[in-house]
Short mmCIF file of N, CA and C in Angstrom, two decimals:
data_model
loop_
_atom_site.label_atom_id
_atom_site.label_comp_id
_atom_site.label_asym_id
_atom_site.label_seq_id
_atom_site.Cartn_x
_atom_site.Cartn_y
_atom_site.Cartn_z
N ASN A 1 -60.99 4.25 -15.12
CA ASN A 1 -61.67 2.82 -15.19
C ASN A 1 -60.38 1.93 -15.47
N GLY A 2 -60.23 0.97 -14.72
CA GLY A 2 -59.17 0.04 -14.81
C GLY A 2 -59.18 -0.91 -15.96
N ARG A 3 -60.41 -1.26 -16.24
CA ARG A 3 -60.57 -2.10 -17.43
C ARG A 3 -60.19 -1.42 -18.80
N ALA A 4 -60.68 -0.06 -18.80
CA ALA A 4 -60.33 0.67 -20.07
C ALA A 4 -58.83 0.83 -20.07
N ARG A 5 -58.16 1.18 -19.18
CA ARG A 5 -56.73 1.32 -18.83
C ARG A 5 -56.03 -0.14 -19.49
N LEU A 6 -56.43 -1.30 -19.08
CA LEU A 6 -55.90 -2.43 -19.39
C LEU A 6 -55.93 -2.57 -20.85
N GLN A 7 -57.04 -2.11 -21.64
CA GLN A 7 -57.25 -2.19 -22.91
C GLN A 7 -56.53 -1.22 -23.78
N GLY A 8 -55.69 -0.24 -23.21
CA GLY A 8 -55.07 0.77 -23.75
C GLY A 8 -55.71 2.03 -23.96
N PHE A 9 -56.79 2.30 -23.43
CA PHE A 9 -57.53 3.70 -23.33
C PHE A 9 -56.92 4.60 -22.49
N PRO A 10 -56.63 5.78 -22.95
CA PRO A 10 -56.06 6.94 -22.15
C PRO A 10 -57.03 7.13 -21.02
N ASP A 11 -56.47 7.62 -19.71
CA ASP A 11 -57.27 7.76 -18.71
C ASP A 11 -58.33 8.98 -18.87
N ASP A 12 -58.21 9.78 -19.86
CA ASP A 12 -59.05 10.88 -19.99
C ASP A 12 -59.98 10.56 -21.30
N TRP A 13 -60.07 9.36 -21.54
CA TRP A 13 -60.96 8.86 -22.68
C TRP A 13 -62.66 9.00 -21.97
N VAL A 14 -63.37 9.57 -22.99
CA VAL A 14 -64.77 9.77 -22.55
C VAL A 14 -65.56 8.60 -23.45
N PHE A 15 -66.16 8.06 -22.47
CA PHE A 15 -67.29 6.86 -23.23
C PHE A 15 -68.68 7.58 -23.19
N CYS A 16 -69.41 7.34 -24.14
CA CYS A 16 -70.61 7.59 -24.24
C CYS A 16 -71.53 6.41 -23.96
N CYS A 17 -72.93 6.68 -23.59
CA CYS A 17 -73.81 5.63 -23.19
C CYS A 17 -73.85 5.37 -21.97
N THR A 18 -74.66 4.38 -21.46
CA THR A 18 -74.69 3.90 -20.03
C THR A 18 -73.55 2.96 -19.84
N GLN A 19 -73.51 2.39 -18.66
CA GLN A 19 -72.53 1.54 -18.03
C GLN A 19 -72.48 0.10 -18.91
N HIS A 20 -73.55 -0.38 -19.33
CA HIS A 20 -73.43 -1.78 -19.85
C HIS A 20 -72.88 -1.54 -21.32
N PRO A 21 -73.33 -0.64 -22.29
CA PRO A 21 -72.60 -0.54 -23.56
C PRO A 21 -71.18 -0.08 -23.42
N GLN A 22 -70.80 0.77 -22.36
CA GLN A 22 -69.36 1.06 -22.09
C GLN A 22 -68.56 -0.18 -21.83
N LYS A 23 -69.05 -1.05 -20.97
CA LYS A 23 -68.30 -2.28 -20.72
C LYS A 23 -68.13 -3.05 -21.98
N ARG A 24 -69.15 -3.21 -22.78
CA ARG A 24 -69.09 -4.10 -24.12
C ARG A 24 -68.10 -3.27 -25.01
N GLN A 25 -67.92 -1.98 -25.14
CA GLN A 25 -67.20 -1.37 -25.94
C GLN A 25 -65.81 -1.75 -25.52
N ILE A 26 -65.45 -1.45 -24.12
CA ILE A 26 -64.10 -1.67 -23.58
C ILE A 26 -63.71 -3.31 -23.88
N GLY A 27 -64.70 -4.36 -23.57
CA GLY A 27 -64.38 -5.55 -23.74
C GLY A 27 -64.13 -5.96 -25.18
N ASN A 28 -64.62 -5.33 -26.26
CA ASN A 28 -64.40 -5.60 -27.46
C ASN A 28 -63.14 -4.91 -28.06
N ALA A 29 -62.65 -4.01 -27.35
CA ALA A 29 -61.51 -3.38 -27.81
C ALA A 29 -60.18 -4.20 -28.02
N LEU A 30 -59.41 -3.71 -29.02
CA LEU A 30 -58.18 -4.50 -29.21
C LEU A 30 -57.26 -3.49 -28.67
N PRO A 31 -56.31 -4.04 -27.59
CA PRO A 31 -55.27 -3.10 -27.16
C PRO A 31 -54.09 -2.76 -28.37
N PRO A 32 -53.63 -1.48 -28.48
CA PRO A 32 -52.76 -1.29 -29.45
C PRO A 32 -51.61 -2.13 -29.49
N VAL A 33 -51.14 -2.57 -28.50
CA VAL A 33 -49.86 -3.27 -28.64
C VAL A 33 -50.16 -4.54 -29.26
N MET A 34 -51.37 -5.10 -29.02
CA MET A 34 -51.93 -6.40 -29.63
C MET A 34 -52.05 -6.13 -31.14
N ALA A 35 -52.66 -5.19 -31.44
CA ALA A 35 -52.82 -4.61 -32.96
C ALA A 35 -51.56 -4.64 -33.78
N LEU A 36 -50.44 -3.91 -32.95
CA LEU A 36 -49.07 -3.80 -33.41
C LEU A 36 -48.69 -5.34 -33.81
N ALA A 37 -48.57 -6.12 -32.87
CA ALA A 37 -48.32 -7.50 -33.03
C ALA A 37 -48.92 -8.28 -34.12
N VAL A 38 -50.27 -8.16 -34.26
CA VAL A 38 -50.96 -8.87 -35.36
C VAL A 38 -50.64 -8.31 -36.58
N GLY A 39 -50.62 -6.79 -36.81
CA GLY A 39 -50.18 -6.27 -37.94
C GLY A 39 -48.74 -6.70 -38.42
N LEU A 40 -47.79 -6.75 -37.56
CA LEU A 40 -46.40 -7.34 -38.00
C LEU A 40 -46.37 -8.77 -38.44
N ALA A 41 -47.10 -9.39 -37.73
CA ALA A 41 -47.18 -10.84 -38.23
C ALA A 41 -47.87 -11.03 -39.58
N ILE A 42 -48.86 -10.26 -39.90
CA ILE A 42 -49.48 -10.15 -41.14
C ILE A 42 -48.66 -9.63 -42.22
N TYR A 43 -48.02 -8.78 -42.07
CA TYR A 43 -46.93 -7.84 -42.94
C TYR A 43 -45.93 -8.93 -43.19
N SER A 44 -45.31 -9.61 -42.20
CA SER A 44 -44.36 -10.63 -42.24
C SER A 44 -44.81 -11.87 -43.25
N ALA A 45 -45.91 -12.14 -43.00
CA ALA A 45 -46.45 -13.41 -43.76
C ALA A 45 -46.57 -13.08 -45.33
N LEU A 46 -47.08 -11.80 -45.51
CA LEU A 46 -47.39 -11.42 -46.94
C LEU A 46 -45.98 -10.95 -47.52
N THR A 47 -45.13 -10.45 -46.80
CA THR A 47 -43.84 -10.07 -47.65
C THR A 47 -42.76 -10.95 -47.53
N GLY A 48 -42.69 -11.77 -46.64
CA GLY A 48 -41.65 -12.92 -46.16
C GLY A 48 -40.44 -12.10 -45.49
N LEU A 49 -40.65 -10.80 -45.01
CA LEU A 49 -39.79 -10.33 -44.18
C LEU A 49 -39.97 -10.59 -42.77
N ASP A 50 -38.93 -11.11 -42.11
CA ASP A 50 -38.90 -11.50 -40.63
C ASP A 50 -38.68 -10.19 -39.78
N PHE A 51 -39.40 -10.15 -38.67
CA PHE A 51 -39.11 -9.27 -37.71
C PHE A 51 -38.58 -9.91 -36.31
N ASP A 52 -38.02 -9.12 -35.36
CA ASP A 52 -37.61 -9.56 -34.17
C ASP A 52 -38.86 -8.79 -33.31
N HIS A 53 -39.96 -9.79 -33.13
CA HIS A 53 -41.28 -9.05 -32.67
C HIS A 53 -40.94 -8.84 -31.03
N ALA A 54 -39.94 -9.50 -30.40
CA ALA A 54 -39.85 -9.00 -29.07
C ALA A 54 -39.22 -7.64 -28.99
N GLN A 55 -38.35 -7.28 -29.91
CA GLN A 55 -37.65 -6.04 -30.02
C GLN A 55 -38.62 -5.03 -30.54
N ALA A 56 -39.39 -5.26 -31.50
CA ALA A 56 -40.37 -4.35 -32.20
C ALA A 56 -41.56 -3.95 -31.24
N LEU A 57 -41.82 -4.82 -30.17
CA LEU A 57 -43.06 -4.62 -29.32
C LEU A 57 -42.56 -3.90 -28.01
N GLN A 58 -40.97 -3.65 -27.96
CA GLN A 58 -40.73 -2.85 -26.54
C GLN A 58 -40.91 -1.58 -26.49
N PRO A 59 -41.28 -1.07 -25.51
CA PRO A 59 -41.47 0.35 -25.28
C PRO A 59 -40.11 1.16 -25.52
N PRO A 60 -40.22 2.37 -26.11
CA PRO A 60 -41.41 3.03 -26.47
C PRO A 60 -41.91 2.60 -27.78
N LEU A 61 -43.23 2.31 -27.84
CA LEU A 61 -43.97 1.94 -28.99
C LEU A 61 -44.26 3.25 -29.88
N PRO A 62 -44.34 3.05 -31.06
CA PRO A 62 -44.74 4.24 -32.06
C PRO A 62 -45.96 4.99 -31.54
N ALA A 63 -46.05 6.24 -31.74
CA ALA A 63 -47.10 7.10 -31.20
C ALA A 63 -48.39 6.54 -31.78
N GLN A 64 -49.38 6.60 -30.89
CA GLN A 64 -50.59 6.08 -31.25
C GLN A 64 -51.77 7.15 -31.82
#
């Protein structure tokens, strides 16, 4: 499923339910790279530490 792949789901991920709830689950998902970017920004804001976000988000990313 191309939509699931764009959201960061592995190709072998199994979705339950019918097609409509599956589309909603995929649409509401937060891609892992986006979650990492948001997490780094929050951590930086709370601690005052600066990150090179461009470098931190370069592949290979930490294991998911």
